[in-house]
Amino acid sequence: MTAHRSTPTPAKPTHSKPSQAKQPRADARRSIAAILDAAIACLRDDPSASLGEIAKAAGVGRVTVYSHFSNRAELLQAVLDETMRRSHESLEDVDLSGAPTEALTSLVGASWTIVDEFRAVLHAAQRELPADAVHDAHGQVMERLRGVVERGRSSGDFRTDVPTDWLVTTVVTLVHGAADEVRAGRFGMDEAAGYLTSTVLSALAPRSH
Amino acid sequence: MTAHRSTPTPAKPTHSKPSQAKQPRADARRSIAAILDAAIACLRDDPSASLGEIAKAAGVGRVTVYSHFSNRAELLQAVLDETMRRSHESLEDVDLSGAPTEALTSLVGASWTIVDEFRAVLHAAQRELPADAVHDAHGQVMERLRGVVERGRSSGDFRTDVPTDWLVTTVVTLVHGAADEVRAGRFGMDEAAGYLTSTVLSALAPRSH
DNA sequence: CAAAAACCGTACAAGCATGTTCGAGTTAGG
DNA sequence: CCTAACTCGAACATGCTTGTACGGTTTTTG
């Protein structure tokens, strides 16, 4: 039984504090990173990819995976955490202070690159992990979107004849659908991005009728 | 090797023609129908449900399944065909001759009941069947939707600043998303139906700006 | 440079899903 | 009623995946 790191987050060995938790060795950190990357890539293609496939894609032995993650479930949890971390990293720089329509456009545009991998991982985790862990993750990421939507409703930029939850769902659904189309090769990425923002704004616009 | 019916469609023994293809016996037809129903129900909950589960849910032995479908793939194909048949049956009565917005509303409303089972089956088949069979099915069902959308673009009821394909995708995506929400229990069925049609119409409306 | 840490491949046990075979029981239908 | 069709359960072979164990080799790191 070697060290099992269920929290691979301490990626910064910046000589911070003399905490008693010793850093794993350099090659171990490299392996973990490779496994996580490979897992995300594999699960994107096949949500039920085997540990063997992931190990091979990562360029490590299958046993090595078990030396870092005792379970498949634990690996999945780590992958979920890592994906969440990347999402936050990508989205925290987005400026949401402008007009709601601007903010929404920015947010959708920034979500664009991460939504497909996030969704694939989420989908893979959803069937093998306790539901609460998944739900926490999802809710946390959607918080910002929800804030923008609520602000737009107050300012009169977005419609109020349907609930906020519905609007949030609409945006997320459209982003997912657009990602699917691009992945299927039916639309180019830039092309779809333009259509998507335009469609989202129309869907959230107040009923002119 | 018993009779393998890859086309379970002749469900009507209406003394039609003295074709040389003899009808399977009554209990066989009953079993096939039970298996198909159970398969649809099981795959809706778990896209990778095992043959054993399906057989148990159908109330037949596992071997019986193999006496009607030589493969898992063949069963999946039959399930896909059956689901398609039901979809057509539900949609062929929808009147699309009115105004495009009316027609779209009717179509979305009628799709509502079948879309979740159809999608689950499609999703299950997508990973185990040749891509062309799946694509044919999907395209055939979307034909009517596409017609309505094109008509609405010509009449000026729907926007033309994005491609027809994109609008079709948008509608399908929103319907799927709404079905998910209902399935997850976050919205009631009637409630979601209203929000859905409202959102779809907004998304397809011409840019007033 | 040497010890500790991490790596590798192979092998093994258990579990599950897919197909197949067999023999015996049950049911439909002429 | 009697035969052919159908169903059933159990058993077996196969292959894939998970998780564990062992011994040998490479890489860090102090």
XYZ file of C-alpha atoms (C1' of nucleotides) in Angstrom:
478
model
C 0.000 0.000 0.000
C 1.741 3.102 -1.249
C 0.637 6.660 -0.719
C -2.869 7.249 -1.994
C -3.405 10.852 -2.918
C -7.088 11.475 -3.072
C -6.432 15.195 -3.384
C -3.978 15.764 -6.221
C -4.498 19.518 -5.933
C -1.206 20.490 -4.204
C 0.541 20.891 -7.551
C 2.561 23.809 -6.272
C 5.697 22.856 -4.356
C 6.474 26.533 -3.771
C 8.446 25.949 -0.593
C 5.413 27.356 1.190
C 5.045 25.994 4.686
C 6.996 23.311 6.465
C 3.814 21.258 6.646
C 4.365 17.674 7.642
C 2.786 16.356 4.373
C 5.783 15.467 2.258
C 5.572 16.078 -1.480
C 5.306 13.023 -3.696
C 8.284 12.483 -5.907
C 8.600 14.307 -9.225
C 7.915 11.320 -11.453
C 4.919 10.421 -9.340
C 3.405 13.844 -9.881
C 4.132 13.496 -13.567
C 2.375 10.144 -13.691
C -0.659 11.441 -11.853
C -0.942 14.373 -14.216
C -0.609 12.092 -17.244
C -3.256 9.731 -15.871
C -5.666 12.569 -15.211
C -5.156 14.044 -18.668
C -5.559 10.668 -20.338
C -8.631 9.887 -18.294
C -10.315 13.097 -19.348
C -9.469 12.437 -22.980
C -10.612 8.805 -22.888
C -13.822 9.462 -21.002
C -14.688 12.114 -23.528
C -14.740 9.474 -26.260
C -16.221 6.667 -24.170
C -17.800 7.405 -20.781
C -17.133 3.827 -19.682
C -13.528 3.582 -20.770
C -11.633 0.932 -18.845
C -8.743 1.569 -16.536
C -6.517 -0.333 -18.917
C -7.297 1.994 -21.784
C -6.702 5.026 -19.632
C -3.388 3.662 -18.405
C -2.255 2.867 -21.935
C -3.293 6.313 -23.148
C -1.387 7.853 -20.269
C 1.704 5.854 -21.135
C 1.856 4.152 -17.763
C 1.272 0.626 -16.559
C -2.146 -0.349 -15.307
C -0.715 -1.154 -11.912
C 0.718 2.312 -11.582
C -2.782 3.696 -11.711
C -3.738 1.584 -8.738
C -0.715 2.820 -6.840
C -2.144 6.345 -6.963
C -5.873 5.689 -6.883
C -7.079 2.734 -4.893
C -10.376 2.536 -6.750
C -11.839 3.292 -10.076
C -14.276 5.431 -8.146
C -11.438 7.341 -6.537
C -9.884 8.017 -9.918
C -13.196 9.248 -11.241
C -13.573 11.535 -8.277
C -10.111 12.944 -8.883
C -10.903 13.462 -12.542
C -14.091 15.238 -11.601
C -12.241 17.478 -9.167
C -9.563 18.269 -11.714
C -12.114 19.123 -14.372
C -13.896 21.379 -11.921
C -10.628 23.068 -11.068
C -9.925 23.759 -14.737
C -13.401 25.102 -15.244
C -13.036 27.547 -12.408
C -9.630 28.549 -13.710
C -11.026 29.289 -17.140
C -14.048 31.158 -15.914
C -12.738 33.209 -13.030
C -11.129 35.722 -15.374
C -14.312 36.420 -17.283
C -15.599 39.908 -16.682
C -19.273 39.879 -15.785
C -19.616 43.477 -14.671
C -20.950 44.869 -17.950
C -24.446 44.746 -19.342
C -26.168 41.393 -18.801
C -26.236 40.598 -22.497
C -22.532 41.327 -22.743
C -21.807 39.308 -19.642
C -23.807 36.371 -20.916
C -22.049 36.488 -24.263
C -18.672 36.482 -22.560
C -19.640 33.662 -20.261
C -20.978 31.492 -23.050
C -17.914 32.176 -25.145
C -15.593 31.237 -22.314
C -17.561 28.125 -21.423
C -17.250 26.984 -24.967
C -13.852 25.367 -24.726
C -14.441 23.462 -21.535
C -18.053 22.445 -21.734
C -17.599 19.291 -23.761
C -14.926 17.750 -21.598
C -16.723 18.812 -18.484
C -19.926 17.237 -19.629
C -18.298 13.980 -20.662
C -16.595 13.617 -17.308
C -19.747 14.548 -15.489
C -21.683 11.983 -17.434
C -19.116 9.308 -16.706
C -19.106 10.124 -13.012
C -22.862 10.319 -12.761
C -23.320 6.569 -13.039
C -20.573 5.442 -10.691
C -20.354 8.080 -7.991
C -22.664 9.081 -5.162
C -25.121 11.624 -6.482
C -24.304 14.371 -3.999
C -20.674 14.758 -5.036
C -21.760 15.238 -8.627
C -24.531 17.614 -7.733
C -22.251 19.814 -5.667
C -19.855 20.197 -8.546
C -22.488 21.040 -11.072
C -24.222 23.568 -8.850
C -21.037 25.325 -7.984
C -20.098 25.878 -11.591
C -23.534 27.178 -12.535
C -23.585 29.778 -9.825
C -22.085 32.502 -11.946
C -24.394 31.836 -14.850
C -27.322 32.027 -12.522
C -26.147 35.344 -11.174
C -25.911 36.842 -14.640
C -29.349 35.577 -15.552
C -30.892 37.023 -12.416
C -29.239 40.356 -12.976
C -30.538 40.439 -16.533
C -34.043 39.715 -15.343
C -33.909 42.593 -12.899
C -32.588 45.002 -15.497
C -35.232 44.015 -18.018
C -32.735 42.583 -20.497
C -33.959 39.020 -20.019
C -37.455 37.648 -19.918
C -39.297 37.022 -16.660
C -42.282 35.062 -17.960
C -40.469 31.793 -17.247
C -38.510 30.875 -14.101
C -34.838 31.650 -13.686
C -34.076 27.960 -13.395
C -35.566 27.378 -16.782
C -33.454 30.067 -18.387
C -30.316 28.668 -16.828
C -31.209 25.234 -18.109
C -31.882 26.657 -21.543
C -28.466 28.244 -21.783
C -26.683 25.140 -20.559
C -28.661 22.929 -22.893
C -27.918 25.071 -25.915
C -24.226 25.168 -25.120
C -24.166 21.398 -24.790
C -26.046 20.959 -28.031
C -23.686 23.269 -29.855
C -20.707 21.373 -28.495
C -22.244 18.168 -29.786
C -22.670 19.622 -33.247
C -19.083 20.736 -33.405
C -17.871 17.405 -32.128
C -19.947 15.649 -34.778
C -18.362 17.839 -37.406
C -21.612 19.354 -38.603
C -20.466 22.874 -37.827
C -17.134 24.596 -37.512
C -16.188 25.930 -34.131
C -16.207 29.651 -34.944
C -19.359 29.263 -36.962
C -21.199 27.502 -34.177
C -19.985 30.014 -31.603
C -21.658 32.842 -33.475
C -24.914 30.965 -33.969
C -24.913 29.904 -30.345
C -24.589 33.331 -28.793
C -27.188 34.677 -31.171
C -29.605 31.900 -30.321
C -29.048 32.204 -26.597
C -29.704 35.928 -26.631
C -32.903 35.409 -28.598
C -34.078 32.690 -26.272
C -33.553 34.869 -23.206
C -34.830 38.102 -24.712
C -38.098 39.467 -23.292
C -41.200 38.626 -25.259
C -41.746 41.488 -27.656
C -44.759 39.805 -29.250
C -31.123 -22.400 -34.953
C -34.706 -21.282 -34.705
C -36.338 -18.589 -36.741
C -34.566 -15.270 -36.312
C -36.848 -12.387 -37.045
C -34.728 -9.402 -37.763
C -37.829 -7.502 -38.846
C -40.451 -7.792 -36.107
C -42.614 -5.268 -37.888
C -45.327 -7.663 -39.221
C -47.264 -7.334 -35.996
C -50.574 -7.423 -37.821
C -51.769 -10.936 -38.692
C -54.768 -9.482 -40.489
C -55.205 -12.440 -42.869
C -53.757 -10.128 -45.483
C -51.942 -11.951 -48.260
C -51.103 -15.624 -48.570
C -47.423 -14.679 -48.531
C -45.146 -17.662 -48.054
C -43.692 -16.152 -44.838
C -45.587 -18.008 -42.141
C -46.539 -16.140 -38.998
C -44.648 -17.003 -35.829
C -46.805 -18.601 -33.204
C -48.911 -16.507 -30.853
C -46.753 -16.965 -27.745
C -43.658 -16.160 -29.762
C -45.145 -12.885 -30.877
C -46.111 -12.198 -27.288
C -42.578 -12.864 -26.104
C -41.061 -10.644 -28.763
C -43.374 -7.804 -27.856
C -42.602 -8.223 -24.151
C -38.879 -8.251 -24.836
C -39.074 -5.128 -26.966
C -41.125 -3.280 -24.371
C -38.819 -4.332 -21.561
C -35.757 -3.415 -23.583
C -37.051 0.087 -24.206
C -37.892 0.507 -20.535
C -34.547 -0.846 -19.336
C -32.420 1.083 -21.809
C -34.165 4.246 -20.758
C -32.821 3.796 -17.238
C -29.436 2.383 -18.202
C -28.196 2.593 -21.794
C -25.938 -0.393 -21.217
C -28.453 -2.677 -19.552
C -27.531 -6.329 -19.878
C -29.512 -8.918 -21.776
C -30.183 -10.689 -18.535
C -31.826 -7.653 -17.015
C -33.939 -7.125 -20.090
C -35.026 -10.760 -20.129
C -35.945 -10.647 -16.465
C -37.865 -7.425 -16.917
C -39.695 -8.999 -19.846
C -40.583 -12.038 -17.769
C -38.844 -14.479 -20.098
C -35.722 -16.570 -19.855
C -32.476 -15.253 -21.133
C -32.241 -18.054 -23.663
C -35.584 -17.101 -25.129
C -34.182 -13.765 -26.085
C -31.449 -15.467 -28.045
C -34.009 -17.612 -29.805
C -35.521 -14.487 -31.346
C -32.483 -12.250 -31.714
C -29.197 -13.906 -32.507
C -27.177 -10.944 -31.264
C -27.355 -8.171 -28.804
C -26.785 -5.945 -31.794
C -29.759 -7.461 -33.575
C -31.961 -6.861 -30.551
C -30.801 -3.282 -30.381
C -31.567 -2.823 -34.040
C -35.058 -4.222 -33.519
C -35.591 -1.930 -30.561
C -34.447 1.000 -32.637
C -36.827 0.058 -35.446
C -39.710 -0.356 -33.048
C -39.051 2.985 -31.406
C -38.912 4.610 -34.828
C -42.198 2.985 -35.750
C -43.856 4.341 -32.631
C -42.468 7.789 -33.274
C -43.890 7.855 -36.771
C -47.181 6.579 -35.470
C -47.384 9.370 -32.920
C -46.335 12.102 -35.295
C -48.134 11.254 -38.510
C -51.422 12.597 -37.191
C -50.028 16.000 -36.315
C -51.462 18.718 -38.506
C -48.713 20.890 -39.926
C -50.762 22.823 -42.474
C -51.382 25.917 -40.335
C -49.110 28.843 -39.678
C -45.485 27.815 -39.080
C -45.548 28.913 -35.466
C -48.698 26.881 -34.882
C -47.244 23.902 -36.706
C -44.039 24.057 -34.715
C -45.949 24.277 -31.465
C -48.005 21.234 -32.388
C -44.961 19.280 -33.446
C -43.029 20.069 -30.309
C -46.033 19.195 -28.175
C -46.490 15.859 -29.904
C -42.799 15.012 -29.754
C -42.885 15.583 -26.070
C -44.108 12.162 -25.005
C -41.803 10.121 -27.180
C -38.620 12.070 -27.190
C -37.139 10.707 -23.999
C -37.533 7.057 -24.851
C -36.426 7.680 -28.367
C -33.327 9.451 -27.240
C -32.389 6.799 -24.702
C -32.673 4.057 -27.276
C -30.780 6.096 -29.804
C -28.051 6.742 -27.313
C -27.795 3.069 -26.464
C -27.678 2.072 -30.117
C -25.171 4.740 -31.030
C -22.278 2.974 -29.367
C -22.958 -0.555 -30.554
C -24.426 -0.223 -34.019
C -22.954 0.891 -37.337
C -23.330 4.647 -37.590
C -25.318 4.662 -40.813
C -28.280 2.743 -39.423
C -28.576 5.206 -36.591
C -28.158 8.202 -38.820
C -30.863 7.034 -41.213
C -33.333 6.722 -38.375
C -32.581 10.081 -36.912
C -32.697 11.892 -40.239
C -35.973 10.336 -41.220
C -37.693 11.505 -38.052
C -36.377 15.033 -38.376
C -37.630 15.475 -41.891
C -40.948 16.921 -40.870
C -39.416 19.311 -38.399
C -37.067 20.506 -41.061
C -39.957 21.119 -43.430
C -41.773 23.259 -40.908
C -38.669 25.268 -40.172
C -38.024 25.917 -43.854
C -41.578 26.983 -44.402
C -41.356 29.386 -41.490
C -38.190 30.899 -42.888
C -39.854 31.511 -46.226
C -42.898 33.090 -44.638
C -40.805 35.360 -42.441
C -41.998 33.789 -39.195
C -38.583 32.317 -38.389
C -35.185 33.885 -38.539
C -32.875 33.449 -41.509
C -29.674 34.876 -40.077
C -28.548 31.393 -39.067
C -28.731 28.191 -41.155
C -31.777 25.939 -41.204
C -29.714 23.078 -39.822
C -28.853 25.168 -36.835
C -32.485 25.969 -36.095
C -33.435 22.313 -36.371
C -30.673 21.406 -33.972
C -31.792 24.127 -31.611
C -35.327 22.808 -31.431
C -34.228 19.215 -30.944
C -31.718 20.216 -28.310
C -34.252 22.221 -26.339
C -36.772 19.392 -26.426
C -34.155 16.983 -25.179
C -33.115 19.340 -22.438
C -36.684 19.820 -21.328
C -37.210 16.078 -21.234
C -34.150 15.765 -19.044
C -35.462 18.346 -16.615
C -38.777 16.571 -16.293
C -37.074 13.231 -15.849
C -34.882 14.704 -13.143
C -37.976 16.005 -11.391
C -36.943 19.640 -11.513
C -40.042 20.633 -13.461
C -43.510 19.237 -13.852
C -44.514 17.990 -17.239
C -47.207 20.545 -18.038
C -45.104 23.327 -16.637
C -42.092 22.401 -18.748
C -44.223 22.022 -21.854
C -45.324 25.615 -21.630
C -41.835 26.951 -21.015
C -40.479 24.819 -23.813
C -42.781 26.033 -26.563
C -42.320 29.598 -25.421
C -38.558 29.268 -25.481
C -38.500 27.531 -28.842
C -40.600 30.229 -30.444
C -38.367 32.937 -29.030
C -35.252 31.168 -30.213
C -36.580 30.863 -33.768
C -38.159 34.300 -33.968
C -36.556 36.803 -36.351
C -34.142 39.242 -34.799
C -36.150 42.311 -33.906
C -33.168 44.112 -32.362
C 26.455 7.142 -4.912
C 23.210 4.679 -2.421
C 18.699 4.135 -0.398
C 14.069 5.104 -0.983
C 10.410 5.750 -3.954
C 8.258 4.809 -7.997
C 8.042 2.299 -12.074
C 7.143 -1.979 -15.066
C 5.180 -6.547 -16.695
C 3.236 -10.626 -15.571
C 0.199 -13.430 -13.261
C -3.823 -14.573 -10.585
C -8.640 -14.420 -8.539
C -13.165 -12.952 -8.815
C -17.137 -11.115 -11.173
C -20.015 -10.162 -14.916
C -21.899 -10.253 -19.799
C -22.146 -12.696 -24.063
C -23.316 -16.685 -26.737
C -24.056 -21.666 -27.169
C -25.731 -26.293 -26.068
C -28.718 -29.690 -24.004
C -32.658 -31.950 -22.274
C -37.089 -31.585 -20.580
C -41.360 -29.310 -19.964
C -45.330 -26.363 -21.968
C -48.299 -24.380 -25.297
C -50.479 -23.324 -29.621
C -52.993 -24.890 -33.513
C -54.258 -27.986 -37.411
C -55.232 -35.019 -29.758
C -50.791 -34.930 -31.295
C -47.052 -32.707 -33.376
C -44.326 -28.880 -34.052
C -43.144 -24.735 -32.092
C -41.892 -22.484 -28.207
C -40.068 -21.867 -23.479
C -37.246 -22.834 -19.548
C -33.241 -23.478 -16.449
C -28.847 -24.999 -15.936
C -24.388 -25.595 -17.453
C -20.301 -24.363 -20.083
C -16.787 -21.636 -22.710
C -15.019 -17.135 -23.610
C -13.604 -12.649 -22.982
C -13.309 -8.289 -20.591
C -12.735 -5.592 -16.332
C -11.500 -4.947 -11.617
C -8.367 -5.378 -7.914
C -4.234 -7.645 -5.726
C 0.423 -9.690 -5.321
C 5.219 -10.461 -6.592
C 9.889 -9.617 -8.246
C 12.883 -6.986 -11.021
C 14.351 -2.392 -12.995
C 14.614 2.610 -13.387
C 14.513 7.218 -11.455
C 14.699 10.788 -7.681
C 16.737 12.837 -4.272
C 19.543 13.729 -0.258
